[in-house]
PDB file of C-alpha atoms in Angstrom:
ATOM      1  CA  MET A 489      41.279  17.535  95.080  1.00 96.00           C
ATOM      2  CA  TYR A 490      40.463  19.868  97.887  1.00 96.00           C
ATOM      3  CA  LEU A 491      40.861  23.329  99.222  1.00 96.00           C
ATOM      4  CA  ALA A 492      43.434  23.889 101.879  1.00 96.00           C
ATOM      5  CA  ARG A 493      45.123  26.735 103.679  1.00 96.00           C
ATOM      6  CA  VAL A 494      48.977  27.038 103.827  1.00 97.00           C
ATOM      7  CA  ILE A 495      49.835  27.025 107.544  1.00 96.00           C
ATOM      8  CA  GLY A 496      53.684  26.334 107.404  1.00 96.00           C
ATOM      9  CA  THR A 497      56.768  25.082 105.796  1.00 96.00           C
ATOM     10  CA  VAL A 498      58.424  21.698 106.097  1.00 96.00           C
ATOM     11  CA  VAL A 499      62.122  21.517 105.833  1.00 96.00           C
ATOM     12  CA  ALA A 500      63.904  18.082 105.624  1.00 95.00           C
ATOM     13  CA  THR A 501      67.489  17.533 104.654  1.00 93.00           C
ATOM     14  CA  GLN A 502      67.634  13.814 105.206  1.00 94.00           C
ATOM     15  CA  LYS A 503      65.218  12.456 102.470  1.00 92.00           C
ATOM     16  CA  VAL A 504      64.952  10.074  99.608  1.00 91.00           C
ATOM     17  CA  PRO A 505      66.608  11.452  96.490  1.00 88.00           C
ATOM     18  CA  GLY A 506      63.245  11.922  94.679  1.00 87.00           C
ATOM     19  CA  LEU A 507      62.388  14.669  97.139  1.00 90.00           C
ATOM     20  CA  GLN A 508      65.410  16.689  96.605  1.00 90.00           C
ATOM     21  CA  GLY A 509      64.804  20.292  95.591  1.00 90.00           C
ATOM     22  CA  ILE A 510      60.971  19.942  96.162  1.00 93.00           C
ATOM     23  CA  ARG A 511      59.384  22.760  98.262  1.00 95.00           C
ATOM     24  CA  LEU A 512      57.216  21.250 101.004  1.00 96.00           C
ATOM     25  CA  LEU A 513      54.482  23.137 102.613  1.00 97.00           C
ATOM     26  CA  LEU A 514      52.170  22.358 105.511  1.00 97.00           C
ATOM     27  CA  VAL A 515      48.484  22.868 104.538  1.00 97.00           C
ATOM     28  CA  GLN A 516      45.254  22.541 106.484  1.00 97.00           C
ATOM     29  CA  PRO A 517      42.417  21.099 104.476  1.00 97.00           C
ATOM     30  CA  VAL A 518      39.398  23.559 104.689  1.00 95.00           C
ATOM     31  CA  GLY A 519      35.769  23.519 103.221  1.00 93.00           C
ATOM     32  CA  GLU A 520      34.540  26.103 100.975  1.00 90.00           C
ATOM     33  CA  ASP A 521      33.300  28.098 103.958  1.00 89.00           C
ATOM     34  CA  GLY A 522      36.778  27.997 105.418  1.00 89.00           C
ATOM     35  CA  GLN A 523      36.075  25.621 108.148  1.00 91.00           C
ATOM     36  CA  GLU A 524      38.987  23.274 108.965  1.00 94.00           C
ATOM     37  CA  ARG A 525      38.519  19.675 107.933  1.00 94.00           C
ATOM     38  CA  GLY A 526      40.709  16.759 108.993  1.00 94.00           C
ATOM     39  CA  LYS A 527      44.330  17.023 109.775  1.00 96.00           C
ATOM     40  CA  PRO A 528      47.167  19.078 108.229  1.00 97.00           C
ATOM     41  CA  VAL A 529      49.046  17.450 105.292  1.00 96.00           C
ATOM     42  CA  THR A 530      52.471  18.214 103.827  1.00 97.00           C
ATOM     43  CA  ALA A 531      52.041  18.991 100.064  1.00 97.00           C
ATOM     44  CA  ALA A 532      54.676  19.676  97.472  1.00 96.00           C
ATOM     45  CA  ASP A 533      54.574  23.078  95.972  1.00 96.00           C
ATOM     46  CA  LEU A 534      55.587  24.608  92.654  1.00 93.00           C
ATOM     47  CA  THR A 535      53.220  27.678  92.759  1.00 94.00           C
ATOM     48  CA  LEU A 536      55.281  29.509  95.566  1.00 94.00           C
ATOM     49  CA  ALA A 537      52.235  29.839  97.656  1.00 95.00           C
ATOM     50  CA  GLY A 538      52.870  31.722 100.872  1.00 93.00           C
ATOM     51  CA  PRO A 539      51.490  31.377 104.438  1.00 93.00           C
ATOM     52  CA  GLY A 540      47.796  31.987 104.650  1.00 93.00           C
ATOM     53  CA  ASP A 541      47.175  31.301 101.028  1.00 94.00           C
ATOM     54  CA  LEU A 542      44.160  29.283 100.000  1.00 95.00           C
ATOM     55  CA  VAL A 543      45.304  26.593  97.544  1.00 96.00           C
ATOM     56  CA  HIS A 544      43.911  23.721  95.498  1.00 96.00           C
ATOM     57  CA  VAL A 545      45.598  20.443  96.418  1.00 97.00           C
ATOM     58  CA  THR A 546      45.571  17.263  94.162  1.00 96.00           C
ATOM     59  CA  THR A 547      46.562  13.891  95.710  1.00 95.00           C
ATOM     60  CA  SER A 548      47.959  10.388  94.912  1.00 93.00           C
ATOM     61  CA  ARG A 549      49.453   9.604  91.465  1.00 93.00           C
ATOM     62  CA  GLU A 550      48.303  12.965  90.123  1.00 94.00           C
ATOM     63  CA  ALA A 551      50.259  14.854  92.712  1.00 94.00           C
ATOM     64  CA  ALA A 552      53.544  13.234  91.414  1.00 94.00           C
ATOM     65  CA  LEU A 553      52.480  14.224  87.963  1.00 93.00           C
ATOM     66  CA  VAL A 554      52.502  17.864  89.072  1.00 92.00           C
ATOM     67  CA  MET A 555      56.281  17.695  89.662  1.00 91.00           C
ATOM     68  CA  PRO A 556      58.804  18.059  86.742  1.00 88.00           C
ATOM     69  CA  ASP A 557      59.944  14.520  87.269  1.00 88.00           C
ATOM     70  CA  PRO A 558      56.718  12.419  87.285  1.00 86.00           C
ATOM     71  CA  PHE A 559      58.306   9.616  89.266  1.00 90.00           C
ATOM     72  CA  VAL A 560      58.713  11.224  92.763  1.00 92.00           C
ATOM     73  CA  PRO A 561      57.523  10.050  96.089  1.00 93.00           C
ATOM     74  CA  VAL A 562      54.898  12.806  96.400  1.00 94.00           C
ATOM     75  CA  ASP A 563      51.142  12.060  97.127  1.00 94.00           C
ATOM     76  CA  ALA A 564      49.897  15.670  97.683  1.00 97.00           C
ATOM     77  CA  ALA A 565      50.778  18.667  95.652  1.00 97.00           C
ATOM     78  CA  ILE A 566      49.469  22.176  95.183  1.00 97.00           C
ATOM     79  CA  VAL A 567      48.154  22.839  91.749  1.00 96.00           C
ATOM     80  CA  SER A 568      46.844  26.466  92.085  1.00 96.00           C
ATOM     81  CA  ILE A 569      46.640  29.427  94.492  1.00 96.00           C
ATOM     82  CA  VAL A 570      42.969  30.227  94.881  1.00 95.00           C
ATOM     83  CA  ASP A 571      41.919  33.807  94.444  1.00 93.00           C
ATOM     84  CA  GLU A 572      38.204  33.484  95.068  1.00 91.00           C
ATOM     85  CA  VAL A 573      35.655  30.701  95.973  1.00 92.00           C
ATOM     86  CA  TYR A 574      32.045  31.698  94.850  1.00 91.00           C
ATOM     87  CA  VAL A 575      29.365  29.536  96.677  1.00 88.00           C
ATOM     88  CA  ASP A 576      25.756  29.594  95.360  1.00 74.00           C
ATOM     89  CA  PRO A 577      23.979  29.670  98.753  1.00 68.00           C
ATOM     90  CA  THR A 578      20.594  28.840  97.368  1.00 65.00           C
ATOM     91  CA  GLY A 579      21.710  25.882  95.394  1.00 56.00           C
ATOM     92  CA  ALA A 580      19.503  27.390  92.716  1.00 53.00           C
ATOM     93  CA  PRO A 581      19.604  25.652  89.418  1.00 48.00           C
ATOM     94  CA  ALA A 582      22.143  27.086  86.872  1.00 45.00           C
ATOM     95  CA  VAL A 583      20.494  30.020  85.078  1.00 42.00           C
ATOM     96  CA  ASN A 584      21.019  28.445  81.627  1.00 36.00           C
ATOM     97  CA  ARG A 585      19.267  25.226  82.634  1.00 32.00           C
TER      98      ARG A 585
ATOM     99  CA  MET B 343      31.427   7.753  89.303  1.00 95.00           C
ATOM    100  CA  ILE B 344      29.550   9.539  92.009  1.00 96.00           C
ATOM    101  CA  TYR B 345      26.504  11.713  92.034  1.00 96.00           C
ATOM    102  CA  ALA B 346      26.979  15.252  93.247  1.00 96.00           C
ATOM    103  CA  ARG B 347      25.678  18.871  93.012  1.00 95.00           C
ATOM    104  CA  VAL B 348      27.845  21.809  91.831  1.00 95.00           C
ATOM    105  CA  VAL B 349      27.857  24.245  94.754  1.00 93.00           C
ATOM    106  CA  GLY B 350      30.158  26.885  93.458  1.00 93.00           C
ATOM    107  CA  ASN B 351      33.312  27.670  91.510  1.00 93.00           C
ATOM    108  CA  VAL B 352      36.988  28.362  92.319  1.00 94.00           C
ATOM    109  CA  VAL B 353      38.979  31.127  90.690  1.00 93.00           C
ATOM    110  CA  SER B 354      42.722  30.954  90.341  1.00 94.00           C
ATOM    111  CA  THR B 355      45.241  32.923  88.317  1.00 94.00           C
ATOM    112  CA  ILE B 356      48.494  31.070  89.367  1.00 95.00           C
ATOM    113  CA  LYS B 357      47.854  27.486  88.473  1.00 94.00           C
ATOM    114  CA  HIS B 358      49.408  24.342  86.997  1.00 94.00           C
ATOM    115  CA  ALA B 359      49.342  24.127  83.196  1.00 93.00           C
ATOM    116  CA  GLY B 360      46.939  21.239  83.312  1.00 93.00           C
ATOM    117  CA  LEU B 361      44.258  23.574  84.809  1.00 95.00           C
ATOM    118  CA  GLN B 362      44.509  26.224  82.181  1.00 93.00           C
ATOM    119  CA  ALA B 363      41.200  27.230  80.575  1.00 93.00           C
ATOM    120  CA  LYS B 364      39.358  24.745  82.805  1.00 95.00           C
ATOM    121  CA  ALA B 365      36.608  25.514  85.195  1.00 95.00           C
ATOM    122  CA  VAL B 366      37.160  24.249  88.900  1.00 96.00           C
ATOM    123  CA  PHE B 367      33.880  23.725  90.821  1.00 96.00           C
ATOM    124  CA  VAL B 368      33.139  23.016  94.459  1.00 95.00           C
ATOM    125  CA  VAL B 369      30.994  19.877  94.419  1.00 96.00           C
ATOM    126  CA  GLN B 370      28.831  18.274  97.145  1.00 95.00           C
ATOM    127  CA  PRO B 371      28.355  14.451  96.932  1.00 96.00           C
ATOM    128  CA  LEU B 372      24.672  13.419  97.095  1.00 95.00           C
ATOM    129  CA  THR B 373      22.644  10.411  97.913  1.00 94.00           C
ATOM    130  CA  PRO B 374      20.578   9.101  95.117  1.00 92.00           C
ATOM    131  CA  GLU B 375      17.571  11.024  96.713  1.00 90.00           C
ATOM    132  CA  GLY B 376      19.563  14.237  96.462  1.00 90.00           C
ATOM    133  CA  GLN B 377      20.446  14.786 100.027  1.00 91.00           C
ATOM    134  CA  ASP B 378      23.939  16.063 100.964  1.00 92.00           C
ATOM    135  CA  ASP B 379      26.214  13.151 101.646  1.00 93.00           C
ATOM    136  CA  GLY B 380      29.667  13.773 103.074  1.00 93.00           C
ATOM    137  CA  ASP B 381      32.241  16.603 102.516  1.00 94.00           C
ATOM    138  CA  SER B 382      32.357  18.864  99.513  1.00 95.00           C
ATOM    139  CA  PHE B 383      35.534  18.744  97.354  1.00 96.00           C
ATOM    140  CA  LEU B 384      36.929  20.180  94.031  1.00 97.00           C
ATOM    141  CA  ALA B 385      36.223  18.944  90.532  1.00 97.00           C
ATOM    142  CA  VAL B 386      37.219  20.168  87.067  1.00 97.00           C
ATOM    143  CA  ASP B 387      34.327  20.666  84.681  1.00 97.00           C
ATOM    144  CA  HIS B 388      34.199  18.724  81.377  1.00 96.00           C
ATOM    145  CA  ALA B 389      30.473  18.566  80.717  1.00 96.00           C
ATOM    146  CA  GLN B 390      29.578  22.336  80.656  1.00 95.00           C
ATOM    147  CA  SER B 391      27.892  22.096  84.039  1.00 95.00           C
ATOM    148  CA  GLY B 392      27.192  25.153  86.314  1.00 90.00           C
ATOM    149  CA  PRO B 393      26.189  25.891  89.820  1.00 90.00           C
ATOM    150  CA  GLY B 394      23.096  24.091  90.892  1.00 91.00           C
ATOM    151  CA  ASP B 395      23.542  21.217  88.419  1.00 93.00           C
ATOM    152  CA  HIS B 396      23.499  17.532  89.493  1.00 95.00           C
ATOM    153  CA  VAL B 397      26.478  15.912  87.882  1.00 97.00           C
ATOM    154  CA  LEU B 398      28.536  12.731  87.674  1.00 97.00           C
ATOM    155  CA  ILE B 399      32.136  12.882  88.831  1.00 97.00           C
ATOM    156  CA  LEU B 400      34.914  10.544  87.699  1.00 97.00           C
ATOM    157  CA  ARG B 401      37.651  10.220  90.388  1.00 96.00           C
ATOM    158  CA  GLU B 402      40.325   8.103  88.569  1.00 94.00           C
ATOM    159  CA  GLY B 403      43.262   9.943  87.184  1.00 93.00           C
ATOM    160  CA  ASN B 404      44.228   7.455  84.511  1.00 95.00           C
ATOM    161  CA  GLY B 405      40.751   7.606  82.904  1.00 95.00           C
ATOM    162  CA  ILE B 406      40.890  11.484  83.035  1.00 96.00           C
ATOM    163  CA  ARG B 407      44.202  11.723  81.462  1.00 96.00           C
ATOM    164  CA  GLN B 408      42.816   9.718  78.550  1.00 96.00           C
ATOM    165  CA  ILE B 409      39.752  11.847  78.264  1.00 96.00           C
ATOM    166  CA  LEU B 410      41.719  15.041  78.278  1.00 95.00           C
ATOM    167  CA  LYS B 411      44.458  13.576  76.152  1.00 95.00           C
ATOM    168  CA  ASP B 412      46.973  15.078  78.567  1.00 94.00           C
ATOM    169  CA  PRO B 413      49.428  12.476  79.883  1.00 93.00           C
ATOM    170  CA  LYS B 414      50.574  14.923  82.604  1.00 92.00           C
ATOM    171  CA  SER B 415      47.332  16.225  83.809  1.00 95.00           C
ATOM    172  CA  PRO B 416      47.234  16.635  87.641  1.00 95.00           C
ATOM    173  CA  ILE B 417      43.432  16.456  87.666  1.00 96.00           C
ATOM    174  CA  ARG B 418      41.999  13.725  89.895  1.00 96.00           C
ATOM    175  CA  CYS B 419      38.239  14.552  89.853  1.00 97.00           C
ATOM    176  CA  LEU B 420      36.439  15.399  86.561  1.00 97.00           C
ATOM    177  CA  ILE B 421      32.811  16.245  86.005  1.00 97.00           C
ATOM    178  CA  VAL B 422      31.759  13.849  83.103  1.00 97.00           C
ATOM    179  CA  ALA B 423      28.068  14.299  82.860  1.00 97.00           C
ATOM    180  CA  VAL B 424      25.086  16.520  83.830  1.00 97.00           C
ATOM    181  CA  VAL B 425      22.411  14.389  85.183  1.00 95.00           C
ATOM    182  CA  ASP B 426      18.908  14.970  84.131  1.00 94.00           C
ATOM    183  CA  VAL B 427      17.085  12.218  86.228  1.00 92.00           C
ATOM    184  CA  VAL B 428      17.861   9.580  88.795  1.00 92.00           C
ATOM    185  CA  ALA B 429      14.970   7.193  88.691  1.00 90.00           C
ATOM    186  CA  PRO B 430      14.583   4.362  91.381  1.00 85.00           C
ATOM    187  CA  ALA B 431      13.812   1.077  90.097  1.00 88.00           C
ATOM    188  CA  ALA B 432      10.137   1.281  91.157  1.00 79.00           C
TER     189      ALA B 432
END
């Protein structure tokens, strides 16, 4: 599960039946500091995220479980649109510890 | 499981049902000595951990679905313990 930024849309008419009706977005994995990490990935989307949105992506079997039909050939899926990422710069121990 | 430090948290309004009422944290994998080790990623909390805590993260979906008793949970990384001490074998 990682953060990613939506950078595009993927349209495919010729595809296996399992992928019919699934919205495919191109996402670029990023760190919590926004720095790009690795290569873009195509992820299935149910959250209707738009271009430029920061999203939370899950992968492998769990990605298929995001979809209404759990038996679809999907290995990356968006599970949420991220509003904020708070990073504790000092790495200080949690207050309640 | 892997040993990591909770770096921060992620706030989302629009999310999958499986993430409702769950805290999502940014976690940084660590070496046993506590040094940063590789890229940070996201994990859902299940051990009442908070930023700065050292934790153990389970990264296997089937086990997570059993722990959460949610057969359709999309969670793949779950914080299952807050670590107090990592002691070398002398």
